[in-house]
Amino acid sequence: MDNKWMRLFLESETPFYVYKLKKGDSLIFQYSTNYKPVVIVFYGTVYMMKIFTNGESFFLAILTSNSIIDFNITSLGSNYFYYKVIALENTYFIKFIWLDSIANFKYLSNIFKLMDVFRYTLRQYENSSCILLHKSIRYRVIQLLLFLCREFGVLNNNYIAIPFELSQKTISYITGSNPITVNKIINDLSNKLLIKYISKKKNLVCYFSFFRYLHDIKIK
């Protein structure tokens, strides 16, 4: 586990808190006018949802180590939604207050480190947004699997393994679908020998034939 962020905050004497989420657990955040909390993911992988009080939800991004989560971008309509961060694997966070960091980060190098994290996070948001570009739920599921293989995949002899549990319910949350539709898509891809659930249907692998299939249907 990389403790460079903990060292940075200790050296700058900036107050911070460390949180751990076990895989499948979640954190709820709401906009606050009293203080400006910021969270750095310094180990692990999460996905982030925007949840509205009417029950609707919207996938925002998949974030991994050295990402920053800033809930203070807007207060518009903040009484009508909250943010939910769900761990895809055991994940550690550092939470701090912006005003504390501004007062204590005396060195430009520390500020540059935070700027690098913002740039890296922006790229993750941009990459994640590709998942929802497709109107077809089938293509959204396929794009999600491609994204996870590209960003996190572990290469084996004839397949790429996604290294954390990915339930069909999680896929449905991210793609804005329902588990029944996702189940049909996953079963179809499995029957075509393109993907497979292993370890009691908890981990997905994508065979090399899956990527040839993507080339044929022009998914990139």
JSON list of C-alpha atoms in Angstrom, two decimals:
[
{"chain": "A", "resi": 1, "resn": "MET", "atom": "CA", "xyz": [0.00, 0.00, 0.00]},
{"chain": "A", "resi": 2, "resn": "ASP", "atom": "CA", "xyz": [1.30, 3.43, -0.99]},
{"chain": "A", "resi": 3, "resn": "ASN", "atom": "CA", "xyz": [1.51, 5.70, 2.07]},
{"chain": "A", "resi": 4, "resn": "LYS", "atom": "CA", "xyz": [2.92, 8.73, 0.26]},
{"chain": "A", "resi": 5, "resn": "TRP", "atom": "CA", "xyz": [-0.29, 10.66, 0.83]},
{"chain": "A", "resi": 6, "resn": "MET", "atom": "CA", "xyz": [-0.25, 9.95, 4.55]},
{"chain": "A", "resi": 7, "resn": "ARG", "atom": "CA", "xyz": [3.36, 11.14, 4.69]},
{"chain": "A", "resi": 8, "resn": "LEU", "atom": "CA", "xyz": [2.46, 14.29, 2.77]},
{"chain": "A", "resi": 9, "resn": "PHE", "atom": "CA", "xyz": [-0.32, 15.21, 5.19]},
{"chain": "A", "resi": 10, "resn": "LEU", "atom": "CA", "xyz": [1.77, 14.38, 8.23]},
{"chain": "A", "resi": 11, "resn": "GLU", "atom": "CA", "xyz": [4.69, 16.47, 6.99]},
{"chain": "A", "resi": 12, "resn": "SER", "atom": "CA", "xyz": [2.43, 19.42, 6.18]},
{"chain": "A", "resi": 13, "resn": "GLU", "atom": "CA", "xyz": [0.62, 19.05, 9.53]},
{"chain": "A", "resi": 14, "resn": "THR", "atom": "CA", "xyz": [-2.72, 19.03, 7.75]},
{"chain": "A", "resi": 15, "resn": "PRO", "atom": "CA", "xyz": [-5.49, 17.29, 9.74]},
{"chain": "A", "resi": 16, "resn": "PHE", "atom": "CA", "xyz": [-6.85, 14.21, 7.97]},
{"chain": "A", "resi": 17, "resn": "TYR", "atom": "CA", "xyz": [-8.83, 11.04, 8.54]},
{"chain": "A", "resi": 18, "resn": "VAL", "atom": "CA", "xyz": [-8.26, 7.58, 7.06]},
{"chain": "A", "resi": 19, "resn": "TYR", "atom": "CA", "xyz": [-11.20, 5.38, 6.09]},
{"chain": "A", "resi": 20, "resn": "LYS", "atom": "CA", "xyz": [-11.31, 1.79, 4.90]},
{"chain": "A", "resi": 21, "resn": "LEU", "atom": "CA", "xyz": [-14.10, 0.30, 2.82]},
{"chain": "A", "resi": 22, "resn": "LYS", "atom": "CA", "xyz": [-14.35, -3.45, 2.38]},
{"chain": "A", "resi": 23, "resn": "LYS", "atom": "CA", "xyz": [-15.40, -4.58, -1.09]},
{"chain": "A", "resi": 24, "resn": "GLY", "atom": "CA", "xyz": [-19.12, -4.04, -1.54]},
{"chain": "A", "resi": 25, "resn": "ASP", "atom": "CA", "xyz": [-19.33, -1.42, 1.23]},
{"chain": "A", "resi": 26, "resn": "SER", "atom": "CA", "xyz": [-20.20, 2.20, 0.48]},
{"chain": "A", "resi": 27, "resn": "LEU", "atom": "CA", "xyz": [-19.87, 5.76, 1.74]},
{"chain": "A", "resi": 28, "resn": "ILE", "atom": "CA", "xyz": [-22.55, 8.44, 1.47]},
{"chain": "A", "resi": 29, "resn": "PHE", "atom": "CA", "xyz": [-21.60, 12.09, 0.93]},
{"chain": "A", "resi": 30, "resn": "GLN", "atom": "CA", "xyz": [-23.74, 15.21, 0.72]},
{"chain": "A", "resi": 31, "resn": "TYR", "atom": "CA", "xyz": [-22.83, 18.78, -0.09]},
{"chain": "A", "resi": 32, "resn": "SER", "atom": "CA", "xyz": [-22.06, 20.85, 3.00]},
{"chain": "A", "resi": 33, "resn": "THR", "atom": "CA", "xyz": [-22.00, 24.62, 3.28]},
{"chain": "A", "resi": 34, "resn": "ASN", "atom": "CA", "xyz": [-20.19, 24.47, 6.64]},
{"chain": "A", "resi": 35, "resn": "TYR", "atom": "CA", "xyz": [-17.01, 22.75, 5.48]},
{"chain": "A", "resi": 36, "resn": "LYS", "atom": "CA", "xyz": [-15.46, 21.55, 2.24]},
{"chain": "A", "resi": 37, "resn": "PRO", "atom": "CA", "xyz": [-14.41, 17.89, 2.55]},
{"chain": "A", "resi": 38, "resn": "VAL", "atom": "CA", "xyz": [-12.22, 16.29, -0.10]},
{"chain": "A", "resi": 39, "resn": "VAL", "atom": "CA", "xyz": [-11.36, 12.60, -0.37]},
{"chain": "A", "resi": 40, "resn": "ILE", "atom": "CA", "xyz": [-8.30, 11.00, -1.97]},
{"chain": "A", "resi": 41, "resn": "VAL", "atom": "CA", "xyz": [-8.45, 7.34, -2.94]},
{"chain": "A", "resi": 42, "resn": "PHE", "atom": "CA", "xyz": [-4.94, 6.22, -2.07]},
{"chain": "A", "resi": 43, "resn": "TYR", "atom": "CA", "xyz": [-5.45, 2.48, -2.47]},
{"chain": "A", "resi": 44, "resn": "GLY", "atom": "CA", "xyz": [-8.17, 0.43, -4.17]},
{"chain": "A", "resi": 45, "resn": "THR", "atom": "CA", "xyz": [-10.97, 0.90, -6.69]},
{"chain": "A", "resi": 46, "resn": "VAL", "atom": "CA", "xyz": [-14.47, 2.36, -6.34]},
{"chain": "A", "resi": 47, "resn": "TYR", "atom": "CA", "xyz": [-17.33, 3.48, -8.52]},
{"chain": "A", "resi": 48, "resn": "MET", "atom": "CA", "xyz": [-19.31, 6.61, -7.81]},
{"chain": "A", "resi": 49, "resn": "MET", "atom": "CA", "xyz": [-23.05, 7.20, -8.21]},
{"chain": "A", "resi": 50, "resn": "LYS", "atom": "CA", "xyz": [-25.18, 10.33, -7.96]},
{"chain": "A", "resi": 51, "resn": "ILE", "atom": "CA", "xyz": [-28.45, 9.36, -6.22]},
{"chain": "A", "resi": 52, "resn": "PHE", "atom": "CA", "xyz": [-31.56, 11.56, -6.41]},
{"chain": "A", "resi": 53, "resn": "THR", "atom": "CA", "xyz": [-34.26, 11.62, -3.75]},
{"chain": "A", "resi": 54, "resn": "ASN", "atom": "CA", "xyz": [-36.83, 10.36, -6.29]},
{"chain": "A", "resi": 55, "resn": "GLY", "atom": "CA", "xyz": [-34.88, 7.10, -6.51]},
{"chain": "A", "resi": 56, "resn": "GLU", "atom": "CA", "xyz": [-33.11, 7.76, -9.81]},
{"chain": "A", "resi": 57, "resn": "SER", "atom": "CA", "xyz": [-29.37, 7.25, -9.98]},
{"chain": "A", "resi": 58, "resn": "PHE", "atom": "CA", "xyz": [-26.59, 8.24, -12.37]},
{"chain": "A", "resi": 59, "resn": "PHE", "atom": "CA", "xyz": [-23.18, 6.63, -12.79]},
{"chain": "A", "resi": 60, "resn": "LEU", "atom": "CA", "xyz": [-20.33, 9.16, -12.57]},
{"chain": "A", "resi": 61, "resn": "ALA", "atom": "CA", "xyz": [-17.00, 7.34, -12.73]},
{"chain": "A", "resi": 62, "resn": "ILE", "atom": "CA", "xyz": [-14.81, 4.41, -11.78]},
{"chain": "A", "resi": 63, "resn": "LEU", "atom": "CA", "xyz": [-11.91, 5.74, -9.69]},
{"chain": "A", "resi": 64, "resn": "THR", "atom": "CA", "xyz": [-8.74, 4.07, -8.52]},
{"chain": "A", "resi": 65, "resn": "SER", "atom": "CA", "xyz": [-5.59, 4.88, -6.53]},
{"chain": "A", "resi": 66, "resn": "ASN", "atom": "CA", "xyz": [-4.43, 8.51, -6.65]},
{"chain": "A", "resi": 67, "resn": "SER", "atom": "CA", "xyz": [-7.87, 9.82, -7.56]},
{"chain": "A", "resi": 68, "resn": "ILE", "atom": "CA", "xyz": [-9.53, 12.74, -5.81]},
{"chain": "A", "resi": 69, "resn": "ILE", "atom": "CA", "xyz": [-13.23, 13.06, -4.98]},
{"chain": "A", "resi": 70, "resn": "ASP", "atom": "CA", "xyz": [-14.42, 16.63, -4.56]},
{"chain": "A", "resi": 71, "resn": "PHE", "atom": "CA", "xyz": [-18.07, 17.02, -3.57]},
{"chain": "A", "resi": 72, "resn": "ASN", "atom": "CA", "xyz": [-17.97, 20.82, -3.58]},
{"chain": "A", "resi": 73, "resn": "ILE", "atom": "CA", "xyz": [-18.21, 21.48, -7.31]},
{"chain": "A", "resi": 74, "resn": "THR", "atom": "CA", "xyz": [-21.81, 22.65, -7.10]},
{"chain": "A", "resi": 75, "resn": "SER", "atom": "CA", "xyz": [-24.50, 23.25, -4.50]},
{"chain": "A", "resi": 76, "resn": "LEU", "atom": "CA", "xyz": [-27.25, 23.54, -7.12]},
{"chain": "A", "resi": 77, "resn": "GLY", "atom": "CA", "xyz": [-30.19, 21.44, -5.98]},
{"chain": "A", "resi": 78, "resn": "SER", "atom": "CA", "xyz": [-28.00, 19.75, -3.39]},
{"chain": "A", "resi": 79, "resn": "ASN", "atom": "CA", "xyz": [-31.02, 18.94, -1.21]},
{"chain": "A", "resi": 80, "resn": "TYR", "atom": "CA", "xyz": [-32.25, 16.61, -3.93]},
{"chain": "A", "resi": 81, "resn": "PHE", "atom": "CA", "xyz": [-29.28, 14.30, -4.35]},
{"chain": "A", "resi": 82, "resn": "TYR", "atom": "CA", "xyz": [-26.30, 12.73, -2.63]},
{"chain": "A", "resi": 83, "resn": "TYR", "atom": "CA", "xyz": [-23.19, 10.86, -3.73]},
{"chain": "A", "resi": 84, "resn": "LYS", "atom": "CA", "xyz": [-22.58, 7.19, -3.09]},
{"chain": "A", "resi": 85, "resn": "VAL", "atom": "CA", "xyz": [-19.09, 5.67, -3.38]},
{"chain": "A", "resi": 86, "resn": "ILE", "atom": "CA", "xyz": [-19.03, 1.86, -3.59]},
{"chain": "A", "resi": 87, "resn": "ALA", "atom": "CA", "xyz": [-15.87, -0.22, -3.20]},
{"chain": "A", "resi": 88, "resn": "LEU", "atom": "CA", "xyz": [-15.10, -2.80, -5.91]},
{"chain": "A", "resi": 89, "resn": "GLU", "atom": "CA", "xyz": [-12.25, -4.05, -3.72]},
{"chain": "A", "resi": 90, "resn": "ASN", "atom": "CA", "xyz": [-10.84, -3.18, -0.30]},
{"chain": "A", "resi": 91, "resn": "THR", "atom": "CA", "xyz": [-10.18, 0.56, -0.57]},
{"chain": "A", "resi": 92, "resn": "TYR", "atom": "CA", "xyz": [-8.53, 3.20, 1.62]},
{"chain": "A", "resi": 93, "resn": "PHE", "atom": "CA", "xyz": [-9.33, 6.92, 1.62]},
{"chain": "A", "resi": 94, "resn": "ILE", "atom": "CA", "xyz": [-7.86, 10.07, 3.11]},
{"chain": "A", "resi": 95, "resn": "LYS", "atom": "CA", "xyz": [-10.40, 12.74, 3.96]},
{"chain": "A", "resi": 96, "resn": "PHE", "atom": "CA", "xyz": [-9.38, 16.34, 4.60]},
{"chain": "A", "resi": 97, "resn": "ILE", "atom": "CA", "xyz": [-10.77, 19.89, 4.50]},
{"chain": "A", "resi": 98, "resn": "TRP", "atom": "CA", "xyz": [-9.76, 22.27, 1.70]},
{"chain": "A", "resi": 99, "resn": "LEU", "atom": "CA", "xyz": [-9.16, 25.23, 4.00]},
{"chain": "A", "resi": 100, "resn": "ASP", "atom": "CA", "xyz": [-6.81, 23.15, 6.17]},
{"chain": "A", "resi": 101, "resn": "SER", "atom": "CA", "xyz": [-4.80, 22.04, 3.15]},
{"chain": "A", "resi": 102, "resn": "ILE", "atom": "CA", "xyz": [-4.49, 25.57, 1.80]},
{"chain": "A", "resi": 103, "resn": "ALA", "atom": "CA", "xyz": [-3.26, 26.82, 5.16]},
{"chain": "A", "resi": 104, "resn": "ASN", "atom": "CA", "xyz": [-0.72, 24.02, 5.65]},
{"chain": "A", "resi": 105, "resn": "PHE", "atom": "CA", "xyz": [0.60, 23.13, 2.21]},
{"chain": "A", "resi": 106, "resn": "LYS", "atom": "CA", "xyz": [3.47, 25.60, 2.20]},
{"chain": "A", "resi": 107, "resn": "TYR", "atom": "CA", "xyz": [5.49, 24.03, -0.59]},
{"chain": "A", "resi": 108, "resn": "LEU", "atom": "CA", "xyz": [4.69, 24.31, -4.29]},
{"chain": "A", "resi": 109, "resn": "SER", "atom": "CA", "xyz": [5.64, 20.66, -4.78]},
{"chain": "A", "resi": 110, "resn": "ASN", "atom": "CA", "xyz": [2.73, 19.62, -2.55]},
{"chain": "A", "resi": 111, "resn": "ILE", "atom": "CA", "xyz": [0.30, 21.77, -4.51]},
{"chain": "A", "resi": 112, "resn": "PHE", "atom": "CA", "xyz": [1.61, 20.29, -7.76]},
{"chain": "A", "resi": 113, "resn": "LYS", "atom": "CA", "xyz": [0.96, 16.79, -6.40]},
{"chain": "A", "resi": 114, "resn": "LEU", "atom": "CA", "xyz": [-2.68, 17.70, -5.80]},
{"chain": "A", "resi": 115, "resn": "MET", "atom": "CA", "xyz": [-2.91, 19.22, -9.28]},
{"chain": "A", "resi": 116, "resn": "ASP", "atom": "CA", "xyz": [-1.55, 15.98, -10.76]},
{"chain": "A", "resi": 117, "resn": "VAL", "atom": "CA", "xyz": [-4.25, 14.05, -8.91]},
{"chain": "A", "resi": 118, "resn": "PHE", "atom": "CA", "xyz": [-6.93, 16.37, -10.31]},
{"chain": "A", "resi": 119, "resn": "ARG", "atom": "CA", "xyz": [-5.63, 15.84, -13.85]},
{"chain": "A", "resi": 120, "resn": "TYR", "atom": "CA", "xyz": [-5.49, 12.07, -13.38]},
{"chain": "A", "resi": 121, "resn": "THR", "atom": "CA", "xyz": [-9.03, 12.04, -11.95]},
{"chain": "A", "resi": 122, "resn": "LEU", "atom": "CA", "xyz": [-10.33, 14.08, -14.88]},
{"chain": "A", "resi": 123, "resn": "ARG", "atom": "CA", "xyz": [-8.95, 11.47, -17.29]},
{"chain": "A", "resi": 124, "resn": "GLN", "atom": "CA", "xyz": [-10.72, 8.75, -15.30]},
{"chain": "A", "resi": 125, "resn": "TYR", "atom": "CA", "xyz": [-14.01, 10.65, -15.54]},
{"chain": "A", "resi": 126, "resn": "GLU", "atom": "CA", "xyz": [-13.51, 11.07, -19.29]},
{"chain": "A", "resi": 127, "resn": "ASN", "atom": "CA", "xyz": [-12.68, 7.38, -19.76]},
{"chain": "A", "resi": 128, "resn": "SER", "atom": "CA", "xyz": [-15.64, 6.33, -17.61]},
{"chain": "A", "resi": 129, "resn": "SER", "atom": "CA", "xyz": [-18.03, 8.56, -19.57]},
{"chain": "A", "resi": 130, "resn": "CYS", "atom": "CA", "xyz": [-17.42, 6.42, -22.69]},
{"chain": "A", "resi": 131, "resn": "ILE", "atom": "CA", "xyz": [-19.45, 3.67, -21.03]},
{"chain": "A", "resi": 132, "resn": "LEU", "atom": "CA", "xyz": [-22.65, 5.74, -21.16]},
{"chain": "A", "resi": 133, "resn": "LEU", "atom": "CA", "xyz": [-22.15, 7.13, -24.67]},
{"chain": "A", "resi": 134, "resn": "HIS", "atom": "CA", "xyz": [-24.02, 4.17, -26.16]},
{"chain": "A", "resi": 135, "resn": "LYS", "atom": "CA", "xyz": [-27.81, 4.16, -26.19]},
{"chain": "A", "resi": 136, "resn": "SER", "atom": "CA", "xyz": [-27.80, 0.36, -26.35]},
{"chain": "A", "resi": 137, "resn": "ILE", "atom": "CA", "xyz": [-27.49, -1.33, -22.94]},
{"chain": "A", "resi": 138, "resn": "ARG", "atom": "CA", "xyz": [-25.69, -4.21, -24.64]},
{"chain": "A", "resi": 139, "resn": "TYR", "atom": "CA", "xyz": [-22.99, -1.88, -25.94]},
{"chain": "A", "resi": 140, "resn": "ARG", "atom": "CA", "xyz": [-22.77, -0.18, -22.54]},
{"chain": "A", "resi": 141, "resn": "VAL", "atom": "CA", "xyz": [-22.07, -3.54, -20.89]},
{"chain": "A", "resi": 142, "resn": "ILE", "atom": "CA", "xyz": [-19.50, -4.39, -23.56]},
{"chain": "A", "resi": 143, "resn": "GLN", "atom": "CA", "xyz": [-17.84, -0.97, -23.21]},
{"chain": "A", "resi": 144, "resn": "LEU", "atom": "CA", "xyz": [-17.70, -1.42, -19.42]},
{"chain": "A", "resi": 145, "resn": "LEU", "atom": "CA", "xyz": [-15.97, -4.79, -19.79]},
{"chain": "A", "resi": 146, "resn": "LEU", "atom": "CA", "xyz": [-13.53, -3.32, -22.30]},
{"chain": "A", "resi": 147, "resn": "PHE", "atom": "CA", "xyz": [-12.78, -0.41, -19.96]},
{"chain": "A", "resi": 148, "resn": "LEU", "atom": "CA", "xyz": [-12.16, -2.72, -16.99]},
{"chain": "A", "resi": 149, "resn": "CYS", "atom": "CA", "xyz": [-9.92, -5.03, -19.00]},
{"chain": "A", "resi": 150, "resn": "ARG", "atom": "CA", "xyz": [-7.90, -2.10, -20.33]},
{"chain": "A", "resi": 151, "resn": "GLU", "atom": "CA", "xyz": [-7.54, -0.30, -16.99]},
{"chain": "A", "resi": 152, "resn": "PHE", "atom": "CA", "xyz": [-7.29, -3.20, -14.53]},
{"chain": "A", "resi": 153, "resn": "GLY", "atom": "CA", "xyz": [-7.09, -6.46, -16.46]},
{"chain": "A", "resi": 154, "resn": "VAL", "atom": "CA", "xyz": [-4.60, -9.21, -15.61]},
{"chain": "A", "resi": 155, "resn": "LEU", "atom": "CA", "xyz": [-3.25, -10.97, -18.70]},
{"chain": "A", "resi": 156, "resn": "ASN", "atom": "CA", "xyz": [-3.30, -14.78, -18.80]},
{"chain": "A", "resi": 157, "resn": "ASN", "atom": "CA", "xyz": [-2.70, -17.37, -21.54]},
{"chain": "A", "resi": 158, "resn": "ASN", "atom": "CA", "xyz": [-5.96, -16.91, -23.43]},
{"chain": "A", "resi": 159, "resn": "TYR", "atom": "CA", "xyz": [-7.95, -14.38, -21.47]},
{"chain": "A", "resi": 160, "resn": "ILE", "atom": "CA", "xyz": [-7.81, -11.17, -19.42]},
{"chain": "A", "resi": 161, "resn": "ALA", "atom": "CA", "xyz": [-9.14, -11.39, -15.87]},
{"chain": "A", "resi": 162, "resn": "ILE", "atom": "CA", "xyz": [-10.88, -8.51, -14.10]},
{"chain": "A", "resi": 163, "resn": "PRO", "atom": "CA", "xyz": [-9.14, -8.65, -10.70]},
{"chain": "A", "resi": 164, "resn": "PHE", "atom": "CA", "xyz": [-12.12, -7.81, -8.48]},
{"chain": "A", "resi": 165, "resn": "GLU", "atom": "CA", "xyz": [-15.67, -9.06, -8.08]},
{"chain": "A", "resi": 166, "resn": "LEU", "atom": "CA", "xyz": [-18.12, -7.66, -10.62]},
{"chain": "A", "resi": 167, "resn": "SER", "atom": "CA", "xyz": [-21.67, -8.76, -9.95]},
{"chain": "A", "resi": 168, "resn": "GLN", "atom": "CA", "xyz": [-24.45, -8.35, -12.47]},
{"chain": "A", "resi": 169, "resn": "LYS", "atom": "CA", "xyz": [-26.14, -5.98, -10.03]},
{"chain": "A", "resi": 170, "resn": "THR", "atom": "CA", "xyz": [-23.03, -3.76, -10.09]},
{"chain": "A", "resi": 171, "resn": "ILE", "atom": "CA", "xyz": [-22.99, -3.87, -13.89]},
{"chain": "A", "resi": 172, "resn": "SER", "atom": "CA", "xyz": [-26.65, -2.83, -13.93]},
{"chain": "A", "resi": 173, "resn": "TYR", "atom": "CA", "xyz": [-25.96, 0.15, -11.62]},
{"chain": "A", "resi": 174, "resn": "ILE", "atom": "CA", "xyz": [-23.08, 1.38, -13.76]},
{"chain": "A", "resi": 175, "resn": "THR", "atom": "CA", "xyz": [-24.83, 0.92, -17.11]},
{"chain": "A", "resi": 176, "resn": "GLY", "atom": "CA", "xyz": [-28.18, 2.33, -15.97]},
{"chain": "A", "resi": 177, "resn": "SER", "atom": "CA", "xyz": [-29.99, -0.92, -16.68]},
{"chain": "A", "resi": 178, "resn": "ASN", "atom": "CA", "xyz": [-31.65, -3.65, -14.63]},
{"chain": "A", "resi": 179, "resn": "PRO", "atom": "CA", "xyz": [-30.23, -7.03, -13.53]},
{"chain": "A", "resi": 180, "resn": "ILE", "atom": "CA", "xyz": [-32.59, -9.00, -15.81]},
{"chain": "A", "resi": 181, "resn": "THR", "atom": "CA", "xyz": [-31.36, -7.22, -18.96]},
{"chain": "A", "resi": 182, "resn": "VAL", "atom": "CA", "xyz": [-27.74, -7.51, -17.83]},
{"chain": "A", "resi": 183, "resn": "ASN", "atom": "CA", "xyz": [-28.22, -11.22, -17.10]},
{"chain": "A", "resi": 184, "resn": "LYS", "atom": "CA", "xyz": [-29.45, -11.80, -20.67]},
{"chain": "A", "resi": 185, "resn": "ILE", "atom": "CA", "xyz": [-26.49, -9.91, -22.14]},
{"chain": "A", "resi": 186, "resn": "ILE", "atom": "CA", "xyz": [-23.94, -11.71, -19.95]},
{"chain": "A", "resi": 187, "resn": "ASN", "atom": "CA", "xyz": [-25.49, -15.10, -20.76]},
{"chain": "A", "resi": 188, "resn": "ASP", "atom": "CA", "xyz": [-25.40, -14.34, -24.49]},
{"chain": "A", "resi": 189, "resn": "LEU", "atom": "CA", "xyz": [-21.73, -13.32, -24.35]},
{"chain": "A", "resi": 190, "resn": "SER", "atom": "CA", "xyz": [-20.96, -16.41, -22.25]},
{"chain": "A", "resi": 191, "resn": "ASN", "atom": "CA", "xyz": [-22.79, -18.73, -24.68]},
{"chain": "A", "resi": 192, "resn": "LYS", "atom": "CA", "xyz": [-20.66, -17.28, -27.48]},
{"chain": "A", "resi": 193, "resn": "LEU", "atom": "CA", "xyz": [-17.56, -18.19, -25.42]},
{"chain": "A", "resi": 194, "resn": "LEU", "atom": "CA", "xyz": [-16.48, -14.55, -25.24]},
{"chain": "A", "resi": 195, "resn": "ILE", "atom": "CA", "xyz": [-16.55, -14.11, -21.45]},
{"chain": "A", "resi": 196, "resn": "LYS", "atom": "CA", "xyz": [-17.01, -16.30, -18.39]},
{"chain": "A", "resi": 197, "resn": "TYR", "atom": "CA", "xyz": [-17.72, -15.95, -14.70]},
{"chain": "A", "resi": 198, "resn": "ILE", "atom": "CA", "xyz": [-15.33, -17.93, -12.51]},
{"chain": "A", "resi": 199, "resn": "SER", "atom": "CA", "xyz": [-14.95, -18.41, -8.74]},
{"chain": "A", "resi": 200, "resn": "LYS", "atom": "CA", "xyz": [-18.64, -19.06, -8.12]},
{"chain": "A", "resi": 201, "resn": "LYS", "atom": "CA", "xyz": [-19.78, -16.27, -10.47]},
{"chain": "A", "resi": 202, "resn": "LYS", "atom": "CA", "xyz": [-17.86, -13.52, -8.72]},
{"chain": "A", "resi": 203, "resn": "ASN", "atom": "CA", "xyz": [-15.01, -12.74, -11.11]},
{"chain": "A", "resi": 204, "resn": "LEU", "atom": "CA", "xyz": [-15.21, -12.18, -14.84]},
{"chain": "A", "resi": 205, "resn": "VAL", "atom": "CA", "xyz": [-12.68, -13.13, -17.50]},
{"chain": "A", "resi": 206, "resn": "CYS", "atom": "CA", "xyz": [-12.76, -11.91, -21.09]},
{"chain": "A", "resi": 207, "resn": "TYR", "atom": "CA", "xyz": [-11.33, -14.33, -23.63]},
{"chain": "A", "resi": 208, "resn": "PHE", "atom": "CA", "xyz": [-9.23, -13.05, -26.53]},
{"chain": "A", "resi": 209, "resn": "SER", "atom": "CA", "xyz": [-12.18, -13.93, -28.78]},
{"chain": "A", "resi": 210, "resn": "PHE", "atom": "CA", "xyz": [-14.07, -11.15, -26.97]},
{"chain": "A", "resi": 211, "resn": "PHE", "atom": "CA", "xyz": [-11.64, -8.56, -28.32]},
{"chain": "A", "resi": 212, "resn": "ARG", "atom": "CA", "xyz": [-11.85, -9.97, -31.85]},
{"chain": "A", "resi": 213, "resn": "TYR", "atom": "CA", "xyz": [-15.62, -9.67, -31.49]},
{"chain": "A", "resi": 214, "resn": "LEU", "atom": "CA", "xyz": [-15.25, -6.02, -30.44]},
{"chain": "A", "resi": 215, "resn": "HIS", "atom": "CA", "xyz": [-13.14, -5.37, -33.54]},
{"chain": "A", "resi": 216, "resn": "ASP", "atom": "CA", "xyz": [-15.82, -6.91, -35.76]},
{"chain": "A", "resi": 217, "resn": "ILE", "atom": "CA", "xyz": [-18.59, -4.74, -34.28]},
{"chain": "A", "resi": 218, "resn": "LYS", "atom": "CA", "xyz": [-16.33, -1.65, -34.21]},
{"chain": "A", "resi": 219, "resn": "ILE", "atom": "CA", "xyz": [-16.30, -1.16, -30.42]},
{"chain": "A", "resi": 220, "resn": "LYS", "atom": "CA", "xyz": [-13.09, 0.62, -29.33]}
]
